[in-house]
Amino acid sequence: MEGKKRKAGIGNSKIRELAKQLYLNQTLPDKGLRELLEETDKEALDLLYGYARQACQLHYGKKIYVRGLIEFTNYCRNNCYYCGIRRENQKVQRYRLSKEDIYACVKEGYALGFRTFVLQGGEDIGYTAENIGEIICWVKQKYPGCAITLSFGEWDRDVYQYWFDCGADRYLLRHETADEEHYRRLHPVGMSLLKRMECLSQLKEIGYQTGAGFMVGSPGQTLEALVADLRYLQTLKPHMAGIGPFIPQKDTPFAKETAGTLSMTLKLLSIVRLMFPKILLPATTALGTIHPQGRELGILAGANVVMPNLSPANVRLKYQLYDNKICTGEEAAQGKNQLEERVRSIGYELCMERGDSKV
Ligand code: 5AD
């Protein structure tokens, strides 16, 4: 008993030192990062989360930013092994919202108080660049105070530039993994990590508030790959980072793989918060899917954004990137009051402002 206590104490002082170093210097040698990622002692991890919360509160107080997510198409030209809406998944009922459908979502969201709209979709060639441009222009004209975030995959630089000129403010494009070998394990030939990184650099150059990110616990992910993800974020310096657990989807090649864990995801959220104190970091729907209090725990580990779903109810079940995705209740935009209640229960408050990144 005594010995056990002492051992935990030693573990705590080590992790306390590492977390403190990360808090003060925003970086650690690879070895220190690996040690944090390997830590399992609950007390030690609570310390890490505490530092991350402190770093977040320094810049954002106890405000949690809210984004209205509109999943506007589940058609996709890509065939990523992990993703439920991959091209070869014949079981998906495909849908594509019309611009009128999208406008209705935005109107509803605006009335609910949302000031950021995230247009997310598969890489759907059923829309032209101009179709998307028209939607951006409409939203910006009708609601000039709102921010538009696109999350729509890889396109040519001139297309990114054109959407930016139409008024898009932000772009989310997770890099998924910064490790070449791991990237090959997750994506078929034809997709490339280099291209992905090129897109991210272009988005930043153009002037988008840019979000990268990765899944936690995807098949073949090693500690080295995670360290590479963190190093890549240090070079890119994104404004936002999307980090959530991998969750298998039954109609994909990864159906039988195991999901990423809550604790590994929370560790990464807090490490990313400490490395990038001002970053916008969502407590993702995937995190809320693997644990009933996942998003609250994410906030308590340093996350400061939530993205409730504004998609029309009749398409929500069709946007199944992974199994059992939560899509009723407080993760729906209409459940804002419940969401507010949850956030309050842990001492935070929802902030409905457009919430630009302070990076
Ligand atoms: N589990 C968790 N996240 C997934 N995504 C895609 N498929 C899955 C899955 N099976 C994530 C990817 C993508 C984002 C929109 O959703 O990281 O970038």
Coordinates of C-alpha atoms and ligand atoms in Angstrom, one line a residue:
M1 CA 0.0 0.0 0.0
E2 CA 2.7 2.4 1.1
G3 CA 4.9 1.4 -1.9
K4 CA 2.0 1.9 -4.2
K5 CA 1.3 5.4 -2.9
R6 CA 4.9 6.4 -3.2
K7 CA 5.0 5.2 -6.8
A8 CA 2.0 7.2 -7.7
G9 CA 3.6 10.2 -6.1
I10 CA 6.7 9.8 -8.2
G11 CA 4.6 9.5 -11.3
N12 CA 2.7 12.6 -10.4
S13 CA 5.7 14.8 -9.8
K14 CA 7.2 13.6 -13.2
I15 CA 4.0 14.4 -15.1
R16 CA 3.5 17.6 -13.1
E17 CA 7.0 18.7 -14.3
L18 CA 6.3 17.7 -17.9
A19 CA 2.9 19.4 -17.9
K20 CA 4.4 22.5 -16.4
Q21 CA 7.2 22.6 -18.9
L22 CA 4.7 22.3 -21.7
Y23 CA 2.6 25.1 -20.2
L24 CA 5.6 27.4 -19.9
N25 CA 7.4 26.5 -23.1
Q26 CA 4.6 25.2 -25.4
T27 CA 6.9 22.4 -26.4
L28 CA 8.7 19.3 -25.1
P29 CA 11.2 16.9 -26.5
D30 CA 9.7 13.8 -28.2
K31 CA 10.5 11.7 -25.2
G32 CA 8.4 14.0 -22.9
L33 CA 5.5 14.0 -25.3
R34 CA 5.6 10.2 -25.4
E35 CA 5.7 10.0 -21.7
L36 CA 2.6 12.2 -21.4
L37 CA 0.9 10.1 -24.0
E38 CA 1.7 6.9 -22.2
E39 CA 0.6 8.1 -18.7
T40 CA -2.3 6.2 -17.3
D41 CA -2.4 7.3 -13.6
K42 CA -5.6 9.1 -13.0
E43 CA -4.3 11.6 -10.6
A44 CA -1.4 12.5 -12.9
L45 CA -3.8 12.9 -15.8
D46 CA -6.1 15.2 -13.8
L47 CA -3.0 17.4 -13.2
L48 CA -2.4 17.5 -17.0
Y49 CA -6.0 18.4 -17.7
G50 CA -5.9 21.1 -15.0
Y51 CA -2.9 22.8 -16.7
A52 CA -4.7 22.6 -20.0
R53 CA -7.9 24.2 -18.5
Q54 CA -5.8 26.9 -17.0
A55 CA -4.1 27.6 -20.3
C56 CA -7.4 27.8 -22.1
Q57 CA -9.0 30.1 -19.5
L58 CA -6.1 32.5 -19.7
H59 CA -7.2 33.3 -23.2
Y60 CA -10.9 32.3 -23.5
G61 CA -12.1 32.4 -19.9
K62 CA -14.9 30.0 -19.4
K63 CA -16.6 30.6 -22.7
I64 CA -17.4 27.7 -25.0
Y65 CA -17.9 28.8 -28.6
V66 CA -20.8 27.3 -30.5
R67 CA -20.8 26.5 -34.2
G68 CA -23.9 25.3 -36.2
L69 CA -22.9 22.3 -38.3
I70 CA -24.7 21.8 -41.6
E71 CA -23.8 18.5 -43.2
F72 CA -24.9 19.4 -46.7
T73 CA -23.8 16.4 -48.7
N74 CA -22.8 12.8 -48.1
Y75 CA -21.6 12.2 -51.6
C76 CA -17.8 11.7 -51.7
R77 CA -15.4 11.0 -54.5
N78 CA -12.9 9.6 -52.0
N79 CA -12.6 6.2 -50.5
C80 CA -10.9 6.6 -47.2
Y81 CA -10.9 3.2 -45.4
Y82 CA -12.2 4.7 -42.1
C83 CA -15.1 6.8 -43.3
G84 CA -18.7 5.8 -43.5
I85 CA -19.5 8.0 -46.5
R86 CA -16.6 6.6 -48.6
R87 CA -17.4 6.2 -52.3
E88 CA -17.6 2.5 -52.3
N89 CA -20.1 2.3 -49.4
Q90 CA -23.2 1.1 -51.3
K91 CA -25.3 1.1 -48.1
V92 CA -25.3 4.8 -47.7
Q93 CA -28.4 6.6 -48.9
R94 CA -26.8 9.6 -50.6
Y95 CA -28.3 13.1 -50.3
R96 CA -27.3 16.5 -51.4
L97 CA -29.0 19.6 -49.9
S98 CA -30.2 22.2 -52.3
K99 CA -29.2 25.8 -51.7
E100 CA -32.8 26.5 -50.4
D101 CA -32.4 23.6 -47.9
I102 CA -29.1 25.1 -46.8
Y103 CA -30.6 28.6 -46.5
A104 CA -33.4 27.2 -44.3
C105 CA -30.8 25.6 -42.0
V106 CA -28.9 28.9 -41.7
K107 CA -32.1 30.9 -41.0
E108 CA -33.1 28.5 -38.3
G109 CA -29.7 28.6 -36.8
Y110 CA -29.6 32.3 -36.9
A111 CA -32.9 32.5 -35.1
L112 CA -31.5 30.1 -32.5
G113 CA -28.6 32.5 -32.0
F114 CA -25.8 30.8 -34.0
R115 CA -23.2 33.2 -35.6
T116 CA -20.9 30.6 -37.2
F117 CA -22.1 28.1 -39.7
V118 CA -19.9 25.2 -40.7
L119 CA -20.8 23.8 -44.1
Q120 CA -19.4 20.3 -44.1
G121 CA -19.6 17.7 -46.8
G122 CA -17.9 14.9 -48.6
E123 CA -15.9 15.9 -51.7
D124 CA -19.0 16.1 -53.9
I125 CA -18.5 17.0 -57.5
G126 CA -22.3 17.4 -57.8
Y127 CA -21.8 21.1 -56.8
T128 CA -19.7 23.4 -58.9
A129 CA -17.4 25.9 -57.3
E130 CA -19.9 28.6 -58.3
N131 CA -22.8 26.7 -56.5
I132 CA -20.8 26.8 -53.3
G133 CA -19.8 30.4 -54.0
E134 CA -23.4 31.4 -54.4
I135 CA -24.3 29.9 -51.0
I136 CA -21.4 31.7 -49.3
C137 CA -22.4 35.0 -50.9
W138 CA -26.0 34.6 -49.8
V139 CA -25.2 33.9 -46.2
K140 CA -22.7 36.7 -46.0
Q141 CA -25.1 39.2 -47.6
K142 CA -28.1 38.2 -45.4
Y143 CA -26.1 37.8 -42.2
P144 CA -22.9 39.9 -42.5
G145 CA -22.0 39.4 -38.9
C146 CA -21.8 35.7 -39.2
A147 CA -18.7 33.6 -40.0
I148 CA -18.7 30.8 -42.5
T149 CA -16.5 27.8 -42.1
L150 CA -16.1 25.3 -45.0
S151 CA -15.2 21.7 -44.3
F152 CA -15.3 20.3 -47.8
G153 CA -12.0 18.6 -48.5
E154 CA -9.4 19.1 -51.1
W155 CA -9.8 21.5 -54.0
D156 CA -7.5 23.6 -56.2
R157 CA -5.9 26.7 -54.8
D158 CA -7.9 28.9 -57.1
V159 CA -11.1 27.4 -55.9
Y160 CA -10.1 28.0 -52.3
Q161 CA -9.2 31.5 -53.2
Y162 CA -12.6 32.1 -55.0
W163 CA -14.6 30.9 -52.0
F164 CA -12.5 33.1 -49.7
D165 CA -13.3 36.0 -52.0
C166 CA -17.0 35.1 -51.8
G167 CA -16.6 35.6 -48.0
A168 CA -15.7 32.3 -46.5
D169 CA -13.8 32.9 -43.3
R170 CA -12.5 29.5 -42.1
Y171 CA -11.7 26.1 -43.4
L172 CA -11.5 22.8 -41.6
L173 CA -9.4 20.1 -43.2
R174 CA -8.0 17.5 -40.9
H175 CA -4.7 16.2 -42.0
E176 CA -5.8 12.8 -40.4
T177 CA -2.2 11.7 -39.7
A178 CA 1.2 13.3 -40.4
D179 CA 3.0 9.9 -40.6
E180 CA 3.4 8.8 -44.2
E181 CA 3.2 5.1 -43.5
H182 CA 0.1 5.6 -41.3
Y183 CA -1.4 7.8 -44.0
R184 CA -1.1 4.9 -46.4
R185 CA -2.8 2.5 -44.0
L186 CA -5.8 4.9 -43.8
H187 CA -6.1 6.0 -47.5
P188 CA -6.2 4.2 -50.8
V189 CA -3.6 5.0 -53.6
G190 CA -4.5 8.2 -55.3
M191 CA -4.7 10.2 -52.1
S192 CA -1.6 11.7 -50.7
L193 CA -0.4 13.3 -47.4
L194 CA 1.7 15.7 -49.4
K195 CA -1.3 17.0 -51.3
R196 CA -3.2 17.3 -48.0
M197 CA -0.5 19.3 -46.4
E198 CA -0.2 21.5 -49.6
C199 CA -3.9 22.2 -49.3
L200 CA -3.5 23.2 -45.7
S201 CA -0.6 25.5 -46.5
Q202 CA -2.6 27.1 -49.3
L203 CA -5.6 27.7 -47.1
K204 CA -3.4 29.5 -44.6
E205 CA -1.7 31.6 -47.2
I206 CA -5.0 32.7 -48.7
G207 CA -6.0 33.9 -45.3
Y208 CA -8.5 31.4 -44.0
Q209 CA -8.6 30.7 -40.3
T210 CA -7.5 27.1 -40.8
G211 CA -8.1 24.0 -38.9
A212 CA -6.1 20.8 -39.2
G213 CA -6.5 17.7 -37.0
F214 CA -6.6 14.0 -36.7
M215 CA -8.4 11.0 -35.3
V216 CA -7.2 9.3 -32.1
G217 CA -6.8 5.5 -32.2
S218 CA -7.2 5.0 -35.9
P219 CA -5.9 1.6 -37.1
G220 CA -2.1 1.5 -37.2
Q221 CA -1.6 4.7 -35.2
T222 CA 1.6 4.6 -33.1
L223 CA 2.9 7.0 -30.5
E224 CA 5.5 8.1 -33.1
A225 CA 2.7 9.0 -35.5
L226 CA 1.0 11.0 -32.7
V227 CA 4.2 12.9 -32.0
A228 CA 4.5 13.5 -35.7
D229 CA 0.9 15.0 -35.7
L230 CA 1.9 17.3 -32.9
R231 CA 5.1 18.4 -34.7
Y232 CA 3.1 19.0 -37.9
L233 CA 0.8 21.2 -36.0
Q234 CA 3.8 23.1 -34.7
T235 CA 4.9 23.8 -38.3
L236 CA 1.5 24.6 -39.7
K237 CA 0.4 26.7 -36.7
P238 CA -3.3 26.3 -37.4
H239 CA -6.1 28.4 -35.8
M240 CA -8.1 25.4 -35.0
A241 CA -7.6 21.6 -34.5
G242 CA -10.2 18.9 -34.8
I243 CA -9.3 15.9 -32.6
G244 CA -11.7 13.1 -31.9
P245 CA -11.6 9.3 -31.4
F246 CA -11.7 7.0 -34.4
I247 CA -14.9 5.0 -34.3
P248 CA -15.5 2.0 -36.6
Q249 CA -18.3 2.2 -39.1
K250 CA -19.8 -1.2 -40.0
D251 CA -19.8 -0.8 -43.7
T252 CA -16.2 0.2 -44.1
P253 CA -13.0 -1.9 -44.3
F254 CA -12.3 -0.9 -40.7
A255 CA -15.6 -2.3 -39.4
K256 CA -13.8 -4.7 -37.1
E257 CA -11.2 -2.3 -35.7
T258 CA -11.4 -1.0 -32.2
A259 CA -12.3 2.6 -31.4
G260 CA -10.0 5.2 -30.0
T261 CA -10.2 5.6 -26.2
L262 CA -11.6 8.4 -24.1
S263 CA -8.4 8.8 -22.1
M264 CA -6.1 9.0 -25.1
T265 CA -8.4 11.6 -26.8
L266 CA -8.4 13.7 -23.6
K267 CA -4.7 13.4 -23.3
L268 CA -4.3 14.7 -26.8
L269 CA -6.7 17.5 -26.3
S270 CA -4.9 18.7 -23.2
I271 CA -1.4 18.4 -24.9
V272 CA -2.7 20.3 -27.9
R273 CA -4.1 23.0 -25.6
L274 CA -0.8 23.4 -23.8
M275 CA 1.2 23.5 -27.0
F276 CA -1.2 26.0 -28.7
P277 CA -2.8 27.9 -25.9
K278 CA -4.9 30.1 -28.2
I279 CA -6.1 27.4 -30.6
L280 CA -9.8 26.7 -31.1
L281 CA -10.4 23.1 -30.0
P282 CA -13.7 21.4 -30.3
A283 CA -15.1 18.8 -28.0
T284 CA -16.2 16.7 -30.9
T285 CA -19.4 14.7 -31.6
A286 CA -17.2 11.6 -31.8
L287 CA -16.0 12.2 -28.3
G288 CA -19.7 12.6 -27.2
T289 CA -20.4 9.3 -29.0
I290 CA -17.9 7.1 -27.2
H291 CA -18.8 8.4 -23.7
P292 CA -22.1 10.0 -22.4
Q293 CA -20.1 12.8 -20.8
G294 CA -17.4 12.9 -23.5
R295 CA -17.8 16.5 -24.5
E296 CA -17.9 17.8 -20.9
L297 CA -14.7 15.8 -20.2
G298 CA -13.2 17.3 -23.4
I299 CA -13.9 20.8 -22.2
L300 CA -12.4 19.9 -18.8
A301 CA -9.3 18.8 -20.7
G302 CA -9.0 22.1 -22.6
A303 CA -11.5 22.1 -25.4
N304 CA -13.4 25.3 -26.0
V305 CA -15.8 24.7 -29.0
V306 CA -18.9 22.7 -29.5
M307 CA -20.6 22.1 -32.9
P308 CA -24.2 21.1 -32.6
N309 CA -25.9 19.8 -35.7
L310 CA -28.1 22.1 -37.7
S311 CA -28.7 19.6 -40.6
P312 CA -32.3 18.9 -41.5
A313 CA -33.6 16.0 -39.3
N314 CA -34.4 13.8 -42.2
V315 CA -30.8 13.6 -43.4
R316 CA -29.0 13.4 -40.1
L317 CA -29.0 9.6 -39.9
K318 CA -27.5 9.5 -43.4
Y319 CA -24.3 11.3 -42.4
Q320 CA -22.8 8.4 -40.5
L321 CA -19.1 8.8 -40.7
Y322 CA -19.0 6.3 -37.9
D323 CA -21.5 4.0 -36.0
N324 CA -23.9 5.3 -33.4
K325 CA -23.2 8.9 -34.0
I326 CA -25.3 11.0 -31.6
C327 CA -27.7 13.1 -33.5
T328 CA -30.7 13.9 -31.4
G329 CA -30.9 15.7 -28.1
E330 CA -28.4 18.4 -27.1
E331 CA -26.0 17.7 -29.9
A332 CA -28.7 19.0 -32.2
A333 CA -28.8 22.7 -32.5
Q334 CA -32.4 22.6 -31.4
G335 CA -31.2 21.2 -28.1
K336 CA -29.3 24.3 -27.3
N337 CA -30.8 24.7 -23.9
Q338 CA -29.9 21.2 -22.9
L339 CA -26.4 21.8 -24.2
E340 CA -26.2 25.1 -22.2
E341 CA -27.3 23.2 -19.1
R342 CA -24.6 20.6 -19.6
V343 CA -21.9 23.2 -20.1
R344 CA -23.1 25.2 -17.0
S345 CA -23.0 22.0 -14.9
I346 CA -19.2 22.0 -15.3
G347 CA -18.9 25.7 -14.7
Y348 CA -18.7 27.0 -18.2
E349 CA -21.0 29.0 -20.4
L350 CA -22.0 28.9 -24.1
C351 CA -20.9 31.8 -26.1
M352 CA -22.9 32.6 -29.2
E353 CA -20.6 35.2 -30.7
R354 CA -18.8 34.4 -33.9
G355 CA -15.8 33.6 -31.8
D356 CA -12.7 34.1 -34.0
S357 CA -9.5 32.4 -33.2
K358 CA -7.1 34.4 -31.1
V359 CA -4.1 32.7 -32.8
Ligands
5AD1 N1 -14.4 7.8 -36.8 C1 -14.1 9.1 -36.4 N2 -14.0 10.1 -37.1 C2 -14.1 10.0 -38.5 N3 -14.0 10.8 -39.5 C3 -14.2 10.2 -40.6 N4 -14.5 8.9 -40.4 C4 -14.4 8.7 -39.0 C5 -14.6 7.6 -38.2 N5 -14.8 6.4 -38.6 C6 -13.5 12.2 -39.3 C7 -12.3 12.5 -40.2 C8 -12.8 13.6 -41.0 C9 -13.9 14.2 -40.2 C10 -14.9 15.0 -40.9 O1 -14.5 13.1 -39.6 O2 -11.2 12.9 -39.4 O3 -11.8 14.6 -41.3

